[in-house]
C-alpha cells in the first residue's frame, strides 16, 4: 500500500508553508497563512507562552489538520467569532476578505482531494469530470451569491455601520430586516438568472458599488458559461473520439476510392473490410500496447488469444512461457470472402492459424481438397520442403481472421518441440498425400473428359 509522502524539510525556518516556485502558489500560500494561529490574535499568548510554541502549533496544524483548517486563534477566526467588528488594522481586514472570498483556494482543495475522497467516481474520466463540474458549479454559484453582499460586508467591517438601501430587490431597502436564508436565496436567484441569461434587467441597481458587483458577476458567469460549453464539447469528443476518428478514416478512404475511380464491387469490399476490422471505432492497437511493460503486454495478449489457444490443438503441449512468447510473434491478418491467401507454386515463408472463419484448400491442379475452420492451420508443408514451394492454393470462403507465424519462429518454437514436430510432420505428410491423390484423380477426370470429347467429335464430325 502506497503512503502519502510528508516532507519534513525546511521546518527550522520562520515560514511553515513549504516553498514552491510560481506566483500563483505564493499568492495562495499567503492567503492560507491567515487561517493558521496568528501572533496578532489578542488571545494567542494566553495559550502559547513563546514564539517557538506558536511556530510549533502552526507546524502541527499543517501536518495533522491540513492547510485548510481554520485555527481558533487565526486572523480569520476573528471575523467568524466576533459579532461586532474587531479592532484590526484595515490591511488585515482586506487580507481576511480576500481569503474569505478566494475561490481559487476552494478549487485547489477540491482538485487535489476529489480523486482520493471519491475513487469510485474517478475510474471513468467522464464520471470524474462530470462530478467535478457539478461540484465546481455549486461552489461557483455559492461564491457568486456571497459576493453580491461584498459592499455591505466591507462597509460593516471597515467603517462599523450597515449601509441602508443596498439593492432593493435583495433586501427590500433594509438589509437588517431580512433573514439570512431570504438574502441568500434571493442572491442565488440573481446569480442563476445571470448564468442562464434569463434577464438581468429585472434587478434594478442604483449605487456604483452595485454596478461593479453585478458587472463582475455577469462577467464571471459568462466566462463560466464558456467553460461549460467547452466542457460539454470535450466530454462529447472524449466519449465518441474513436467513432469520430473511424468516420474520418472512412471519409479519407472514400475520397481516395473516388479519385482512383474504384469500381462499385471493389468499393463494397473495401468498406466491408473496414467495417469488419474496426467495428465502427478506430484505434491504433500498436500505439496502445507499445508503452506497456513486457509483463502487462504478455497478459493482454494471453487474454485476447485465450479462445484461440484453446481451439488450436497443435499448441496444447507447448509450455506456458513459450506459448506467451509465441503469441507475441503472431501477426493478425484479415481476409474477405474469395480473397487469395496462398497460391500453389509460390515460395512459402510462413504458416497460418485460423482464429475464426473458413478457408478452402485447392490442389496444384485446381481440385478442391478440403475446408479448414477455427483452430486449424495450414502452410506447414512448404516450410518442410527443401524447395519451400506451396503445393496448394488457399482461398477464404468467408471473412476469415488469421494469425501468421513466420518461418524463423516456426522452427524455433514449434519444430524444436518433439511432440509438436511429430504432429506437424504427420499432418503435413497426410495433406501432401491427399493433394497428390486429388491431383491424380483430377488428371484422370480431365483425360477421361478429353477422350470422351474426341470420341464425340469422331462419331459426329459435323456436330457443333
Tab-separated table of C-alpha atoms in Angstrom:
chain	number	residue	atom	x	y	z
A	1	UNK	CA	0.000	0.000	0.000
A	2	UNK	CA	1.437	3.348	-1.005
A	3	UNK	CA	1.556	6.007	1.696
A	4	UNK	CA	1.274	9.738	1.258
A	5	UNK	CA	4.671	11.382	1.467
A	6	UNK	CA	5.061	14.160	4.011
A	7	UNK	CA	8.204	16.165	3.551
A	8	UNK	CA	9.958	17.327	6.744
A	9	UNK	CA	12.446	19.694	5.110
A	10	UNK	CA	12.598	23.367	5.953
A	11	UNK	CA	10.843	23.204	9.330
A	12	UNK	CA	13.526	25.295	11.006
A	13	UNK	CA	12.546	28.371	9.018
A	14	UNK	CA	10.075	31.042	10.079
A	15	UNK	CA	7.534	30.014	7.431
A	16	UNK	CA	5.893	26.627	7.998
A	17	UNK	CA	4.378	26.593	4.499
A	18	UNK	CA	6.608	24.649	2.133
A	19	UNK	CA	8.123	26.800	-0.572
A	20	UNK	CA	7.384	26.291	-4.269
A	21	UNK	CA	8.093	28.438	-7.250
A	22	UNK	CA	5.341	30.275	-9.048
A	23	UNK	CA	3.386	33.440	-8.366
A	24	UNK	CA	0.050	31.650	-8.120
A	25	UNK	CA	1.294	29.281	-5.418
A	26	UNK	CA	2.902	32.138	-3.495
A	27	UNK	CA	-0.400	34.014	-3.549
A	28	UNK	CA	-2.378	31.048	-2.233
A	29	UNK	CA	0.332	30.446	0.376
A	30	UNK	CA	-0.085	33.976	1.698
A	31	UNK	CA	-3.851	33.593	1.820
A	32	UNK	CA	-3.632	30.277	3.655
A	33	UNK	CA	-1.342	31.706	6.315
A	34	UNK	CA	-4.149	33.851	7.720
A	35	UNK	CA	-6.038	30.655	8.663
A	36	UNK	CA	-3.174	29.486	10.908
A	37	UNK	CA	-2.592	30.524	14.504
A	38	UNK	CA	-1.535	34.168	14.431
A	39	UNK	CA	0.685	36.296	16.631
A	40	UNK	CA	-1.741	39.196	16.035
A	41	UNK	CA	-4.659	37.442	17.680
A	42	UNK	CA	-5.246	39.025	21.103
A	43	UNK	CA	-5.644	35.649	22.837
A	44	UNK	CA	-2.678	33.849	21.284
A	45	UNK	CA	-0.245	34.365	24.156
A	46	UNK	CA	-2.868	33.342	26.671
A	47	UNK	CA	-2.430	29.784	25.364
A	48	UNK	CA	1.129	29.850	23.981
A	49	UNK	CA	3.933	31.289	26.049
A	50	UNK	CA	6.559	31.916	23.376
A	51	UNK	CA	7.130	32.479	19.712
A	52	UNK	CA	8.578	28.972	19.285
A	53	UNK	CA	5.405	27.346	20.651
A	54	UNK	CA	3.317	29.338	18.135
A	55	UNK	CA	5.545	28.080	15.289
A	56	UNK	CA	5.233	24.532	16.623
A	57	UNK	CA	1.435	24.877	16.649
A	58	UNK	CA	1.491	26.093	13.044
A	59	UNK	CA	3.526	23.037	12.090
A	60	UNK	CA	1.154	20.723	13.943
A	61	UNK	CA	-1.847	22.312	12.203
A	62	UNK	CA	-0.364	21.636	8.760
A	63	UNK	CA	0.727	18.047	9.396
A	64	UNK	CA	-2.311	16.946	11.416
A	65	UNK	CA	-5.153	19.164	10.294
A	66	UNK	CA	-4.147	20.141	6.772
A	67	UNK	CA	-3.743	23.568	5.197
A	68	UNK	CA	-7.464	24.318	5.111
A	69	UNK	CA	-8.387	24.019	8.807
A	70	UNK	CA	-9.170	27.423	10.366
A	71	UNK	CA	-7.404	27.710	13.697
A	72	UNK	CA	-9.477	29.292	16.517
A	73	UNK	CA	-6.622	31.730	17.158
A	74	UNK	CA	-6.151	32.718	13.497
A	75	UNK	CA	-6.896	36.121	11.977
A	76	UNK	CA	-9.886	34.850	10.051
A	77	UNK	CA	-11.448	33.417	13.223
A	78	UNK	CA	-11.833	36.990	14.485
A	79	UNK	CA	-14.435	37.657	11.800
A	80	UNK	CA	-16.214	34.364	12.426
A	81	UNK	CA	-16.278	34.534	16.222
A	82	UNK	CA	-16.924	38.266	16.853
A	83	UNK	CA	-20.466	39.583	16.317
A	84	UNK	CA	-19.120	43.139	16.176
A	85	UNK	CA	-16.329	44.476	14.006
A	86	UNK	CA	-12.969	43.730	15.637
A	87	UNK	CA	-10.366	46.358	16.160
A	88	UNK	CA	-7.930	45.307	13.453
A	89	UNK	CA	-5.767	47.133	11.041
A	90	UNK	CA	-7.541	47.789	7.731
A	91	UNK	CA	-4.869	45.898	5.820
A	92	UNK	CA	-5.679	42.822	7.939
A	93	UNK	CA	-9.357	43.231	7.111
A	94	UNK	CA	-8.556	43.392	3.390
A	95	UNK	CA	-6.458	40.204	3.620
A	96	UNK	CA	-9.192	38.449	5.551
A	97	UNK	CA	-11.729	39.481	2.939
A	98	UNK	CA	-9.529	38.221	0.106
A	99	UNK	CA	-9.061	34.904	1.884
A	100	UNK	CA	-12.749	34.532	2.668
A	101	UNK	CA	-13.742	35.196	-0.931
A	102	UNK	CA	-10.874	33.281	-2.526
A	103	UNK	CA	-12.455	30.862	-4.949
A	104	UNK	CA	-9.068	29.644	-6.120
A	105	UNK	CA	-8.330	28.177	-2.693
A	106	UNK	CA	-11.559	26.166	-2.728
A	107	UNK	CA	-10.996	24.932	-6.278
A	108	UNK	CA	-7.401	23.963	-5.474
A	109	UNK	CA	-8.545	21.930	-2.471
A	110	UNK	CA	-11.262	20.213	-4.485
A	111	UNK	CA	-8.938	19.329	-7.355
A	112	UNK	CA	-6.418	17.694	-5.030
A	113	UNK	CA	-8.844	15.882	-2.701
A	114	UNK	CA	-11.574	14.736	-5.107
A	115	UNK	CA	-9.704	11.734	-6.619
A	116	UNK	CA	-8.773	10.498	-3.122
A	117	UNK	CA	-12.153	11.060	-1.454
A	118	UNK	CA	-14.263	9.620	-4.282
A	119	UNK	CA	-12.181	6.929	-6.036
A	120	UNK	CA	-15.270	5.176	-7.447
A	121	UNK	CA	-16.229	8.248	-9.470
A	122	UNK	CA	-12.707	8.758	-10.780
A	123	UNK	CA	-12.432	5.376	-12.504
A	124	UNK	CA	-14.198	6.782	-15.533
A	125	UNK	CA	-12.912	10.032	-16.988
A	126	UNK	CA	-16.422	11.199	-17.949
A	127	UNK	CA	-17.848	10.442	-14.491
A	128	UNK	CA	-14.905	12.135	-12.861
A	129	UNK	CA	-15.144	15.287	-14.955
A	130	UNK	CA	-18.944	15.450	-14.691
A	131	UNK	CA	-18.925	15.186	-10.894
A	132	UNK	CA	-16.064	17.657	-10.789
A	133	UNK	CA	-18.041	20.101	-12.914
A	134	UNK	CA	-21.235	19.787	-10.819
A	135	UNK	CA	-19.383	20.465	-7.592
A	136	UNK	CA	-17.479	23.309	-9.227
A	137	UNK	CA	-20.766	24.783	-10.475
A	138	UNK	CA	-22.265	24.613	-6.966
A	139	UNK	CA	-19.167	26.241	-5.453
A	140	UNK	CA	-19.179	28.918	-8.138
A	141	UNK	CA	-22.837	29.811	-7.605
A	142	UNK	CA	-22.338	29.877	-3.843
A	143	UNK	CA	-19.303	32.127	-4.174
A	144	UNK	CA	-21.113	34.492	-6.555
A	145	UNK	CA	-24.128	34.547	-4.234
A	146	UNK	CA	-21.996	35.602	-1.294
A	147	UNK	CA	-20.038	38.041	-3.455
A	148	UNK	CA	-23.187	40.134	-4.045
A	149	UNK	CA	-23.088	41.296	-0.428
A	150	UNK	CA	-19.431	42.307	-0.603
A	151	UNK	CA	-20.097	46.082	-0.306
A	152	UNK	CA	-22.212	45.548	2.805
A	153	UNK	CA	-19.625	43.301	4.471
A	154	UNK	CA	-16.726	45.602	3.614
A	155	UNK	CA	-18.593	48.664	4.835
A	156	UNK	CA	-19.570	46.889	8.050
A	157	UNK	CA	-16.057	45.709	8.917
A	158	UNK	CA	-14.330	48.805	7.548
A	159	UNK	CA	-16.476	51.574	8.971
A	160	UNK	CA	-18.587	49.838	11.593
A	161	UNK	CA	-22.098	50.564	10.234
A	162	UNK	CA	-24.605	48.833	7.945
A	163	UNK	CA	-25.472	50.751	4.739
A	164	UNK	CA	-29.160	51.437	4.028
A	165	UNK	CA	-30.937	50.957	0.737
A	166	UNK	CA	-28.490	48.442	-0.709
A	167	UNK	CA	-30.049	46.529	-3.608
A	168	UNK	CA	-33.767	46.890	-3.040
A	169	UNK	CA	-34.580	43.558	-4.707
A	170	UNK	CA	-32.367	41.648	-2.295
A	171	UNK	CA	-33.137	43.485	0.934
A	172	UNK	CA	-36.346	45.448	0.276
A	173	UNK	CA	-34.446	48.583	1.238
A	174	UNK	CA	-33.221	47.438	4.656
A	175	UNK	CA	-30.684	44.650	4.891
A	176	UNK	CA	-31.039	44.312	8.655
A	177	UNK	CA	-34.724	43.311	8.435
A	178	UNK	CA	-34.104	40.285	6.126
A	179	UNK	CA	-33.298	36.849	7.451
A	180	UNK	CA	-30.167	35.104	6.216
A	181	UNK	CA	-31.995	32.469	4.182
A	182	UNK	CA	-34.034	35.087	2.272
A	183	UNK	CA	-30.929	37.103	1.478
A	184	UNK	CA	-29.049	34.002	0.361
A	185	UNK	CA	-31.759	32.560	-1.890
A	186	UNK	CA	-32.549	35.927	-3.485
A	187	UNK	CA	-28.878	36.429	-4.290
A	188	UNK	CA	-28.663	32.858	-5.603
A	189	UNK	CA	-31.670	33.543	-7.826
A	190	UNK	CA	-29.898	36.597	-9.244
A	191	UNK	CA	-26.735	34.576	-9.965
A	192	UNK	CA	-28.616	31.716	-11.630
A	193	UNK	CA	-30.616	34.168	-13.724
A	194	UNK	CA	-27.400	35.821	-14.826
A	195	UNK	CA	-25.754	32.478	-15.611
A	196	UNK	CA	-28.636	31.157	-17.737
A	197	UNK	CA	-29.270	34.577	-19.330
A	198	UNK	CA	-32.929	34.859	-18.309
A	199	UNK	CA	-32.776	38.643	-17.952
A	200	UNK	CA	-30.637	40.787	-15.714
A	201	UNK	CA	-32.698	43.941	-16.345
A	202	UNK	CA	-35.296	42.731	-13.806
A	203	UNK	CA	-32.993	43.646	-10.937
A	204	UNK	CA	-32.530	47.393	-10.643
A	205	UNK	CA	-29.293	48.778	-9.256
A	206	UNK	CA	-28.571	52.374	-8.410
A	207	UNK	CA	-25.318	52.653	-6.457
A	208	UNK	CA	-21.868	52.472	-8.108
A	209	UNK	CA	-20.795	49.574	-5.931
A	210	UNK	CA	-23.892	47.649	-7.018
A	211	UNK	CA	-22.979	48.211	-10.676
A	212	UNK	CA	-19.447	46.972	-10.041
A	213	UNK	CA	-20.573	43.850	-8.173
A	214	UNK	CA	-23.244	42.892	-10.686
A	215	UNK	CA	-20.964	43.601	-13.638
A	216	UNK	CA	-18.341	41.334	-12.083
A	217	UNK	CA	-20.912	38.566	-11.631
A	218	UNK	CA	-22.110	38.967	-15.236
A	219	UNK	CA	-18.529	38.723	-16.492
A	220	UNK	CA	-17.725	35.762	-14.290
A	221	UNK	CA	-20.886	33.790	-15.126
A	222	UNK	CA	-20.322	34.470	-18.822
A	223	UNK	CA	-16.834	33.054	-18.567
A	224	UNK	CA	-18.173	30.062	-16.676
A	225	UNK	CA	-20.802	29.516	-19.384
A	226	UNK	CA	-17.997	29.426	-21.971
A	227	UNK	CA	-16.210	26.929	-19.756
A	228	UNK	CA	-19.425	24.863	-19.621
A	229	UNK	CA	-19.724	24.756	-23.416
A	230	UNK	CA	-16.075	23.762	-23.776
A	231	UNK	CA	-16.552	21.134	-21.079
A	232	UNK	CA	-19.562	19.594	-22.858
A	233	UNK	CA	-17.698	19.535	-26.166
A	234	UNK	CA	-14.736	17.878	-24.505
A	235	UNK	CA	-16.953	15.242	-22.882
A	236	UNK	CA	-18.605	14.526	-26.239
A	237	UNK	CA	-15.265	14.225	-28.025
A	238	UNK	CA	-13.916	12.004	-25.248
A	239	UNK	CA	-16.871	9.628	-25.398
A	240	UNK	CA	-17.121	9.447	-29.192
A	241	UNK	CA	-13.497	10.086	-30.127
A	242	UNK	CA	-12.901	6.615	-31.578
A	243	UNK	CA	-16.182	6.777	-33.533
A	244	UNK	CA	-15.322	10.200	-34.946
A	245	UNK	CA	-11.864	9.004	-35.942
A	246	UNK	CA	-13.407	5.968	-37.644
A	247	UNK	CA	-15.744	8.142	-39.715
A	248	UNK	CA	-12.811	10.404	-40.551
A	249	UNK	CA	-10.862	7.381	-41.770
A	250	UNK	CA	-13.834	6.188	-43.846
A	251	UNK	CA	-14.144	9.641	-45.415
A	252	UNK	CA	-10.478	9.548	-46.400
A	253	UNK	CA	-10.835	6.061	-47.865
A	254	UNK	CA	-13.949	7.102	-49.800
A	255	UNK	CA	-12.191	10.175	-51.207
A	256	UNK	CA	-9.253	8.010	-52.238
A	257	UNK	CA	-11.511	5.485	-54.000
A	258	UNK	CA	-13.342	8.245	-55.827
A	259	UNK	CA	-10.076	9.762	-57.007
A	260	UNK	CA	-8.794	6.367	-58.216
A	261	UNK	CA	-12.209	5.539	-59.706
A	262	UNK	CA	-12.710	2.209	-57.980
A	263	UNK	CA	-15.489	0.012	-59.403
A	264	UNK	CA	-18.614	-0.449	-57.284
A	265	UNK	CA	-17.852	-4.047	-56.320
A	266	UNK	CA	-14.343	-3.159	-55.150
A	267	UNK	CA	-15.712	-0.242	-53.106
A	268	UNK	CA	-18.121	-2.563	-51.337
A	269	UNK	CA	-15.309	-4.978	-50.498
A	270	UNK	CA	-13.138	-2.181	-49.101
A	271	UNK	CA	-15.999	-0.869	-46.945
A	272	UNK	CA	-16.737	-4.413	-45.774
A	273	UNK	CA	-13.115	-4.839	-44.714
A	274	UNK	CA	-13.015	-1.615	-42.673
A	275	UNK	CA	-16.404	-2.307	-41.094
A	276	UNK	CA	-15.314	-5.769	-40.032
A	277	UNK	CA	-11.855	-4.741	-38.826
A	278	UNK	CA	-12.777	-1.680	-36.740
A	279	UNK	CA	-16.497	-2.266	-35.969
A	280	UNK	CA	-17.233	1.452	-36.123
A	281	UNK	CA	-14.402	2.520	-33.776
A	282	UNK	CA	-10.902	3.401	-34.938
A	283	UNK	CA	-7.920	2.837	-32.685
A	284	UNK	CA	-4.218	2.102	-33.039
A	285	UNK	CA	-3.528	-1.144	-31.245
A	286	UNK	CA	0.247	-0.951	-31.644
A	287	UNK	CA	0.376	2.543	-30.161
A	288	UNK	CA	-1.755	1.413	-27.210
A	289	UNK	CA	0.472	-1.577	-26.454
A	290	UNK	CA	3.934	-0.140	-27.130
A	291	UNK	CA	4.040	1.905	-23.939
A	292	UNK	CA	3.155	-1.088	-21.718
A	293	UNK	CA	5.649	-3.268	-19.897
A	294	UNK	CA	6.506	-6.690	-21.304
A	295	UNK	CA	4.646	-8.443	-18.494
A	296	UNK	CA	1.463	-6.412	-18.941
A	297	UNK	CA	1.623	-6.781	-22.738
A	298	UNK	CA	2.034	-10.534	-22.292
A	299	UNK	CA	-1.053	-10.719	-20.038
A	300	UNK	CA	-3.136	-8.750	-22.549
A	301	UNK	CA	-2.047	-10.961	-25.450
A	302	UNK	CA	-2.820	-14.134	-23.493
A	303	UNK	CA	-6.243	-12.782	-22.573
A	304	UNK	CA	-7.189	-11.732	-26.106
A	305	UNK	CA	-5.896	-15.023	-27.575
A	306	UNK	CA	-7.343	-17.240	-24.843
A	307	UNK	CA	-10.093	-18.743	-27.039
A	308	UNK	CA	-7.685	-19.152	-29.933
A	309	UNK	CA	-5.158	-21.008	-27.756
A	310	UNK	CA	-7.779	-23.484	-26.550
A	311	UNK	CA	-9.044	-24.155	-30.088
A	312	UNK	CA	-5.623	-24.817	-31.662
A	313	UNK	CA	-4.917	-28.415	-30.647
A	314	UNK	CA	-1.435	-28.256	-32.121
A	315	UNK	CA	-0.257	-25.923	-29.333
A	316	UNK	CA	-1.733	-27.713	-26.331
A	317	UNK	CA	1.616	-29.290	-25.307
A	318	UNK	CA	3.602	-26.085	-25.682
A	319	UNK	CA	4.965	-24.785	-22.314
A	320	UNK	CA	3.260	-21.680	-20.931
A	321	UNK	CA	6.346	-19.486	-21.152
A	322	UNK	CA	6.952	-20.441	-24.793
A	323	UNK	CA	3.245	-20.017	-25.526
A	324	UNK	CA	3.405	-16.418	-24.327
A	325	UNK	CA	6.499	-15.727	-26.427
A	326	UNK	CA	4.914	-17.372	-29.468
A	327	UNK	CA	1.760	-15.258	-29.155
A	328	UNK	CA	3.839	-12.087	-29.342
A	329	UNK	CA	5.192	-13.151	-32.762
A	330	UNK	CA	1.824	-13.959	-34.318
A	331	UNK	CA	0.694	-11.301	-36.779
A	332	UNK	CA	-3.065	-10.906	-37.341
A	333	UNK	CA	-4.410	-10.761	-40.897
A	334	UNK	CA	-7.980	-10.465	-42.161
A	335	UNK	CA	-9.284	-11.734	-45.495
A	336	UNK	CA	-12.653	-11.228	-47.135
A	337	UNK	CA	-14.622	-13.922	-48.949
A	338	UNK	CA	-12.898	-15.119	-52.160
A	339	UNK	CA	-9.591	-13.483	-51.203
A	340	UNK	CA	-6.491	-15.421	-52.238
A	341	UNK	CA	-4.345	-16.318	-49.222
A	342	UNK	CA	-1.789	-18.721	-50.710
A	343	UNK	CA	-1.037	-19.719	-54.297
A	344	UNK	CA	0.354	-23.087	-55.303
A	345	UNK	CA	3.891	-22.823	-56.669
A	346	UNK	CA	4.846	-19.726	-54.638
A	347	UNK	CA	7.728	-19.791	-52.162
A	348	UNK	CA	6.447	-20.304	-48.604
A	349	UNK	CA	7.950	-18.262	-45.775
A	350	UNK	CA	5.209	-18.574	-43.149
A	351	UNK	CA	2.299	-20.649	-41.848
A	352	UNK	CA	-1.187	-19.619	-40.734
A	353	UNK	CA	-3.520	-20.365	-37.816
A	354	UNK	CA	-7.262	-19.820	-38.289
A	355	UNK	CA	-8.697	-17.764	-35.447
A	356	UNK	CA	-12.187	-17.807	-36.947
A	357	UNK	CA	-13.544	-18.228	-40.434
A	358	UNK	CA	-13.375	-20.837	-43.192
A	359	UNK	CA	-10.853	-21.404	-45.999
A	360	UNK	CA	-10.895	-23.760	-48.992
A	361	UNK	CA	-7.817	-25.797	-49.955
A	362	UNK	CA	-7.167	-26.488	-53.670
A	363	UNK	CA	-4.535	-28.771	-55.147
A	364	UNK	CA	-1.909	-27.763	-57.655
A	365	UNK	CA	-4.225	-28.814	-60.491
A	366	UNK	CA	-7.192	-26.903	-59.050
A	367	UNK	CA	-9.104	-29.729	-57.337
A	368	UNK	CA	-10.795	-28.791	-54.067
A	369	UNK	CA	-9.283	-30.875	-51.257
A	370	UNK	CA	-10.929	-29.704	-48.011
A	371	UNK	CA	-12.290	-26.871	-45.916
A	372	UNK	CA	-10.464	-25.707	-42.773
A	373	UNK	CA	-12.166	-23.835	-39.921
A	374	UNK	CA	-11.497	-22.341	-36.475
A	375	UNK	CA	-8.417	-23.788	-34.773
A	376	UNK	CA	-6.924	-25.362	-37.919
A	377	UNK	CA	-3.644	-24.377	-39.511
A	378	UNK	CA	-2.072	-24.562	-42.953
A	379	UNK	CA	1.096	-23.623	-44.840
A	380	UNK	CA	3.438	-26.010	-42.989
A	381	UNK	CA	4.202	-28.283	-45.966
A	382	UNK	CA	6.225	-25.631	-47.798
A	383	UNK	CA	8.254	-24.963	-44.645
A	384	UNK	CA	9.233	-28.635	-44.503
A	385	UNK	CA	10.093	-28.943	-48.186
A	386	UNK	CA	13.613	-28.281	-49.463
A	387	UNK	CA	12.410	-26.040	-52.278
A	388	UNK	CA	9.854	-24.320	-49.932
A	389	UNK	CA	7.206	-24.271	-52.658
A	390	UNK	CA	3.496	-24.233	-51.919
A	391	UNK	CA	1.677	-27.346	-53.118
A	392	UNK	CA	-1.847	-25.977	-52.529
A	393	UNK	CA	-3.865	-22.841	-53.113
A	394	UNK	CA	-5.868	-21.429	-50.195
A	395	UNK	CA	-8.870	-19.132	-50.666
A	396	UNK	CA	-11.090	-17.583	-47.983
A	397	UNK	CA	-14.681	-18.850	-48.108
A	398	UNK	CA	-15.951	-16.118	-45.753
A	399	UNK	CA	-14.480	-13.286	-43.742
A	400	UNK	CA	-11.552	-15.011	-42.051
A	401	UNK	CA	-9.202	-13.841	-39.320
A	402	UNK	CA	-5.776	-15.494	-39.392
A	403	UNK	CA	-2.579	-15.379	-37.358
A	404	UNK	CA	0.619	-15.585	-39.412
A	405	UNK	CA	3.776	-17.165	-37.995
A	406	UNK	CA	6.974	-16.537	-39.937
A	407	UNK	CA	9.395	-19.362	-40.735
A	408	UNK	CA	12.161	-18.474	-38.174
A	409	UNK	CA	9.704	-18.520	-35.259
A	410	UNK	CA	8.040	-21.649	-36.652
A	411	UNK	CA	11.354	-23.510	-36.471
A	412	UNK	CA	12.347	-22.051	-33.109
A	413	UNK	CA	9.118	-22.630	-31.150
A	414	UNK	CA	7.310	-25.462	-32.937
A	415	UNK	CA	9.896	-27.638	-34.624
A	416	UNK	CA	12.090	-27.616	-31.508
A	417	UNK	CA	9.281	-29.373	-29.583
A	418	UNK	CA	9.348	-33.088	-30.349
A	419	UNK	CA	5.627	-33.729	-29.832
A	420	UNK	CA	4.523	-30.739	-31.890
A	421	UNK	CA	7.061	-31.541	-34.623
A	422	UNK	CA	5.674	-35.061	-34.943
A	423	UNK	CA	2.122	-33.719	-35.243
A	424	UNK	CA	3.137	-31.214	-37.917
A	425	UNK	CA	5.077	-33.795	-39.909
A	426	UNK	CA	2.252	-36.331	-39.690
A	427	UNK	CA	-0.426	-33.866	-40.777
A	428	UNK	CA	1.784	-32.359	-43.490
A	429	UNK	CA	2.516	-35.833	-44.897
A	430	UNK	CA	-1.191	-36.621	-44.871
A	431	UNK	CA	-2.100	-33.379	-46.641
A	432	UNK	CA	0.670	-33.856	-49.204
A	433	UNK	CA	-0.635	-37.354	-49.925
A	434	UNK	CA	-4.205	-36.042	-50.243
A	435	UNK	CA	-3.025	-33.339	-52.609
A	436	UNK	CA	-1.208	-35.841	-54.800
A	437	UNK	CA	-4.215	-38.183	-54.805
A	438	UNK	CA	-6.575	-35.353	-55.659
A	439	UNK	CA	-4.279	-34.210	-58.448
A	440	UNK	CA	-4.112	-37.743	-59.895
A	441	UNK	CA	-7.858	-38.121	-59.687
A	442	UNK	CA	-8.356	-34.695	-61.191
A	443	UNK	CA	-5.890	-35.578	-64.021
A	444	UNK	CA	-7.724	-38.839	-64.760
A	445	UNK	CA	-11.040	-36.998	-64.864
A	446	UNK	CA	-9.657	-34.436	-67.269
A	447	UNK	CA	-8.160	-37.149	-69.507
A	448	UNK	CA	-11.443	-39.035	-69.454
A	449	UNK	CA	-13.349	-35.899	-70.478
A	450	UNK	CA	-10.818	-35.251	-73.236
A	451	UNK	CA	-11.203	-38.782	-74.589
A	452	UNK	CA	-14.972	-38.503	-74.495
A	453	UNK	CA	-14.796	-35.245	-76.429
A	454	UNK	CA	-12.510	-36.875	-79.051
A	455	UNK	CA	-14.900	-39.798	-79.456
A	456	UNK	CA	-17.849	-37.484	-79.743
A	457	UNK	CA	-16.206	-35.460	-82.491
A	458	UNK	CA	-15.161	-38.688	-84.296
A	459	UNK	CA	-18.699	-40.120	-84.255
A	460	UNK	CA	-20.323	-36.811	-85.115
A	461	UNK	CA	-17.826	-34.830	-87.117
A	462	UNK	CA	-20.409	-32.276	-88.253
A	463	UNK	CA	-21.876	-31.625	-84.768
A	464	UNK	CA	-21.256	-28.290	-83.191
